[in-house]
Short mmCIF file of C-alpha atoms in Angstrom, two decimals:
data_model
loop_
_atom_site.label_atom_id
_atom_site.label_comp_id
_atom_site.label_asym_id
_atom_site.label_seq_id
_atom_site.Cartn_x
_atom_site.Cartn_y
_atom_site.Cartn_z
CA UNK A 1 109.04 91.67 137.75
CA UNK A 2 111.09 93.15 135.05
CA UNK A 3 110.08 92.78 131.67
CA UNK A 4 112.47 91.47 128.62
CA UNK A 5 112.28 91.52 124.61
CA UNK A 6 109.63 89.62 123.30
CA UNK A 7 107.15 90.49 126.32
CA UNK A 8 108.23 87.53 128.14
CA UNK A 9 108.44 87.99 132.34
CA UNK A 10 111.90 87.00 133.85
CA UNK A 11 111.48 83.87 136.77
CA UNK A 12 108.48 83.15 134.86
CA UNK A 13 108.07 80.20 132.30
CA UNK A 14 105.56 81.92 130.01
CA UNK A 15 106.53 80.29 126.72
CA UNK A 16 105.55 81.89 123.85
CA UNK A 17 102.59 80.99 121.47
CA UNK A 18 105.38 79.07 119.42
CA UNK A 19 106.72 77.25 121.96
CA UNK A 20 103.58 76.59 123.62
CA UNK A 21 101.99 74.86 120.33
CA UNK A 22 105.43 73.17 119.86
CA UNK A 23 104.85 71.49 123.67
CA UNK A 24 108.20 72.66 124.52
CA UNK A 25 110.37 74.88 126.73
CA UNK A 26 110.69 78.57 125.88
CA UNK A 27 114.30 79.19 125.80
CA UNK A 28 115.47 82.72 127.26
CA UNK A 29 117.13 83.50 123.84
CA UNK A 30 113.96 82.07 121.75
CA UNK A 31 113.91 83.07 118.34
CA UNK A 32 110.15 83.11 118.25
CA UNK A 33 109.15 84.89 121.20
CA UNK A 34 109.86 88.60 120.12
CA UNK A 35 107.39 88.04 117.29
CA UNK A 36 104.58 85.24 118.91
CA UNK A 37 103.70 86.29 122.10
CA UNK A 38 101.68 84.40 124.36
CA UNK A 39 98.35 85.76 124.13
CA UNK A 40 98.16 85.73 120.01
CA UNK A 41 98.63 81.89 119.50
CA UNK A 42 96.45 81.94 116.29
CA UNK A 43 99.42 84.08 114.91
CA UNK A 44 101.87 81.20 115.14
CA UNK A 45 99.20 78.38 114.45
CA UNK A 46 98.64 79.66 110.92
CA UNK A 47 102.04 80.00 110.18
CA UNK A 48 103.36 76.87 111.47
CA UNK A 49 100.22 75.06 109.76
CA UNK A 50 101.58 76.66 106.19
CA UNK A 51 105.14 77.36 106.73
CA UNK A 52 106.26 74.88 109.45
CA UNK A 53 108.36 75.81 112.08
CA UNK A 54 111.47 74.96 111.46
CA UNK A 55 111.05 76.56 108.33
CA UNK A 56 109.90 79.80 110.07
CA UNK A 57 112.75 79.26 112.91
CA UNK A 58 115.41 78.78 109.73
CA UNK A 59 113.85 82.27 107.82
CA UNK A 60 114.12 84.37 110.80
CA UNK A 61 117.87 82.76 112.12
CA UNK A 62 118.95 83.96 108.24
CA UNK A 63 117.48 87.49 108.50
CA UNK A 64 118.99 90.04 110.35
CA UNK A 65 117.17 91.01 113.55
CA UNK A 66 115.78 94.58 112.43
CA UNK A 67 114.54 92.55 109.04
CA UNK A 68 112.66 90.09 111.48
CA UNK A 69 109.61 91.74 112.55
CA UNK A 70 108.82 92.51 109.04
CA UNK A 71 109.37 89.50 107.69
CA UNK A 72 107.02 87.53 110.72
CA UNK A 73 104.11 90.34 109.78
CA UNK A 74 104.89 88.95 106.23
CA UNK A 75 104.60 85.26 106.94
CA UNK A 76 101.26 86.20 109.07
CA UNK A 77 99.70 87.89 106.29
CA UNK A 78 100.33 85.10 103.70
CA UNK A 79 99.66 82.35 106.24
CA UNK A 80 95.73 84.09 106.67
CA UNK A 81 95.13 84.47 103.39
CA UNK A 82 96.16 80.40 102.74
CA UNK A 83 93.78 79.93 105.57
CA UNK A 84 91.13 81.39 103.50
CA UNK A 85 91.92 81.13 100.44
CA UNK A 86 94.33 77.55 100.29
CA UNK A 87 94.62 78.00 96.27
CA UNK A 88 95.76 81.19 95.42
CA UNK A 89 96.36 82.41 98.82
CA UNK A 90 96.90 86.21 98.67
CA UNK A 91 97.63 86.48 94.93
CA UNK A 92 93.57 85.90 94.93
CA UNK A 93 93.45 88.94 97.51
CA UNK A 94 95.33 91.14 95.01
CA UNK A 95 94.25 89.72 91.51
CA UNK A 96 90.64 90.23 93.14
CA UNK A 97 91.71 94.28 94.28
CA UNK A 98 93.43 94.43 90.78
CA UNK A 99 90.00 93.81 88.82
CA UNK A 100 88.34 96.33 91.04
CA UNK A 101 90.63 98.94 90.21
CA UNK A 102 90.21 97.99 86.48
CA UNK A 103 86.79 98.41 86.97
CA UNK A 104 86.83 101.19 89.10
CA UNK A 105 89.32 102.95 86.19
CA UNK A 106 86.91 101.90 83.70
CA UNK A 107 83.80 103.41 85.23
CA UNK A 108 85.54 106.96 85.84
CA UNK A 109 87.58 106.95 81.98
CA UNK A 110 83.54 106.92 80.95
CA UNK A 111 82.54 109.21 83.45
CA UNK A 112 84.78 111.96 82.09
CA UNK A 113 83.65 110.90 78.79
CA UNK A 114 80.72 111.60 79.17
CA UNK A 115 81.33 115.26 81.01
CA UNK A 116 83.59 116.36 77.81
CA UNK A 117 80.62 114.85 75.69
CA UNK A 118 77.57 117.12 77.53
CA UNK A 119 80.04 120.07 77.74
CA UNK A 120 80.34 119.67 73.78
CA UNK A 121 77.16 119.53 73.41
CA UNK A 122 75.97 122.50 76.08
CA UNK A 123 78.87 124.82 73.79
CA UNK A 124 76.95 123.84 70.93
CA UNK A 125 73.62 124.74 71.97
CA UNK A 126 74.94 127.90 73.34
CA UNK A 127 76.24 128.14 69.76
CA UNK A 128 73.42 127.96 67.60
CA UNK A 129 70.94 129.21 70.22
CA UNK A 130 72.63 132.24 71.67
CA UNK A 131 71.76 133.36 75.10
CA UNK A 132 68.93 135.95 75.39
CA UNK A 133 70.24 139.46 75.68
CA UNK A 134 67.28 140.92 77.79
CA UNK A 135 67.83 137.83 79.86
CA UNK A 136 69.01 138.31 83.56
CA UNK A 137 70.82 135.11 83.44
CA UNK A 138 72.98 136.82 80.58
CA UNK A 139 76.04 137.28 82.68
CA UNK A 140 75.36 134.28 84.46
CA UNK A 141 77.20 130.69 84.47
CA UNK A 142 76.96 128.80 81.15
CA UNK A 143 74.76 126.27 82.18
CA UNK A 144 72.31 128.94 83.84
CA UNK A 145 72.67 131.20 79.89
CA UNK A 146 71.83 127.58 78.90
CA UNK A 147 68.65 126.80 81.12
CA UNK A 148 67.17 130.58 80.59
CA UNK A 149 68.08 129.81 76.46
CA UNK A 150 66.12 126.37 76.32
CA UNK A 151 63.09 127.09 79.18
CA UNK A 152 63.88 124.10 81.07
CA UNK A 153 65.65 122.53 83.70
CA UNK A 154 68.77 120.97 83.86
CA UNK A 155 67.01 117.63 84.83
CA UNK A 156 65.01 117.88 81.52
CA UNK A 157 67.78 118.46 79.81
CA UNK A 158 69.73 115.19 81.65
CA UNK A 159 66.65 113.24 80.05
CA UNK A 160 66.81 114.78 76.26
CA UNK A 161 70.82 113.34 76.26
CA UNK A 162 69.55 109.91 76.92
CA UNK A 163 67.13 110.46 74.11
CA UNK A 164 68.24 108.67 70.98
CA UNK A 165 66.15 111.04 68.50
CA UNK A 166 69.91 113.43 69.04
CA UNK A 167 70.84 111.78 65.88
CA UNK A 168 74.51 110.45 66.44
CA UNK A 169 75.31 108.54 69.05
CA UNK A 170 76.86 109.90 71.98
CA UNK A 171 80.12 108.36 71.42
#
C-alpha cells in the first residue's frame, strides 16, 4: 500500500493519535495527522490535556503549513514541561538553566581571579628572589625558575597561598 503525508496508509482507517483520543474518524485531509501519528499518542494527550484540541486544530489551521511542524514540536515541548512542572511550566526549565549559568559564570569569573592573583604573586617572588644563575632550571619555564628558586614543589607552594600568614588577603 502506498503511503501518504502524515504516515497514514491509504484503504486503511488508521486514525491518528488525535483522532484516536478524540473517538472519531480520521479524515483524509486531517489537520492533525502530519504531526500526531499513530504510534506517539502521548504526544497529542499532553497537548490536548493543556491546550485542547480545538485550540491546537484552530493554531495550526492559522499557520501556514511549513510553520506547522514547528509550531506542534513547540506545543509538545510546553505541554511536557506543564506535565511536570503545572506552575511555571517551562519558564521553571529555563529560570532553573538561567541560575546555573549564573553560577556556572560566577565560579569561572573567580577562577580566573584567582590565576591573575597566583601569577602576580609567582612575578613577585621571581622579583625579589631572582632565579639562581648556576641553576639548570635557569632557562627553564617560570614556574620551574620558581620551584628551583624556593626548594619546593608546586603543591607546597598551592598550600602556602591558602595560608593566611601572606599578610593581605588574596583579594
Amino acid at each position: 500500500m502506498k503511503e501518504s503525508g502524515g504516515g497514514r496508509k491509504q484503504g486503511t482507517p488508521s486514525p491518528c493519535a488525535a483522532c484516536k483520543l478524540l473517538r472519531r474518524r480520521c479524515a483524509q485531509d486531517c489537520v492533525f495527522a502530519p504531526y500526531f501519528p499513530a504510534d506517539e499518542p502521548h504526544k497529542f494527550a499532553n497537548v490536548h490535556k493543556v491546550f485542547g484540541a480545538s485550540n491546537v486544530n484552530k493554531m495550526l489551521q492559522d499557520l501556514p503549513v511549513h510553520q506547522r511542524g514547528d509550531a506542534v514540536s513547540s506545543m509538545v515541548y510546553e505541554a511536557n514541561a506543564r506535565v511536570r512542572d503545572p506552575v511555571y511550566g517551562c519558564v521553571g526549565a529555563i529560570s532553573s538553566l538561567q541560575q546555573q549559568i549564573d553560577m556556572l559564570q560566577s565560579q569561572l569569573a573567580q577562577a580566573k581571579a584567582e590565576v591573575v592573583h597566583l601569577r602576580v604573586w609567582q612575578n613577585a617572588t621571581l622579583s625579589n628572589h631572582g632565579p639562581n644563575p648556576a641553576s639548570p632550571s635557569n632557562s627553564g619555564s617560570p614556574s620551574s625558575r620558581l620551584m628551583a628558586s624556593q626548594g619546593k614543589s608546586i603543591f607546597e607552594m598551592d598550600m602556602m597561598v591558602d595560608q593566611p600568614s601572606l599578610g593581605d588577603t588574596m583579594w
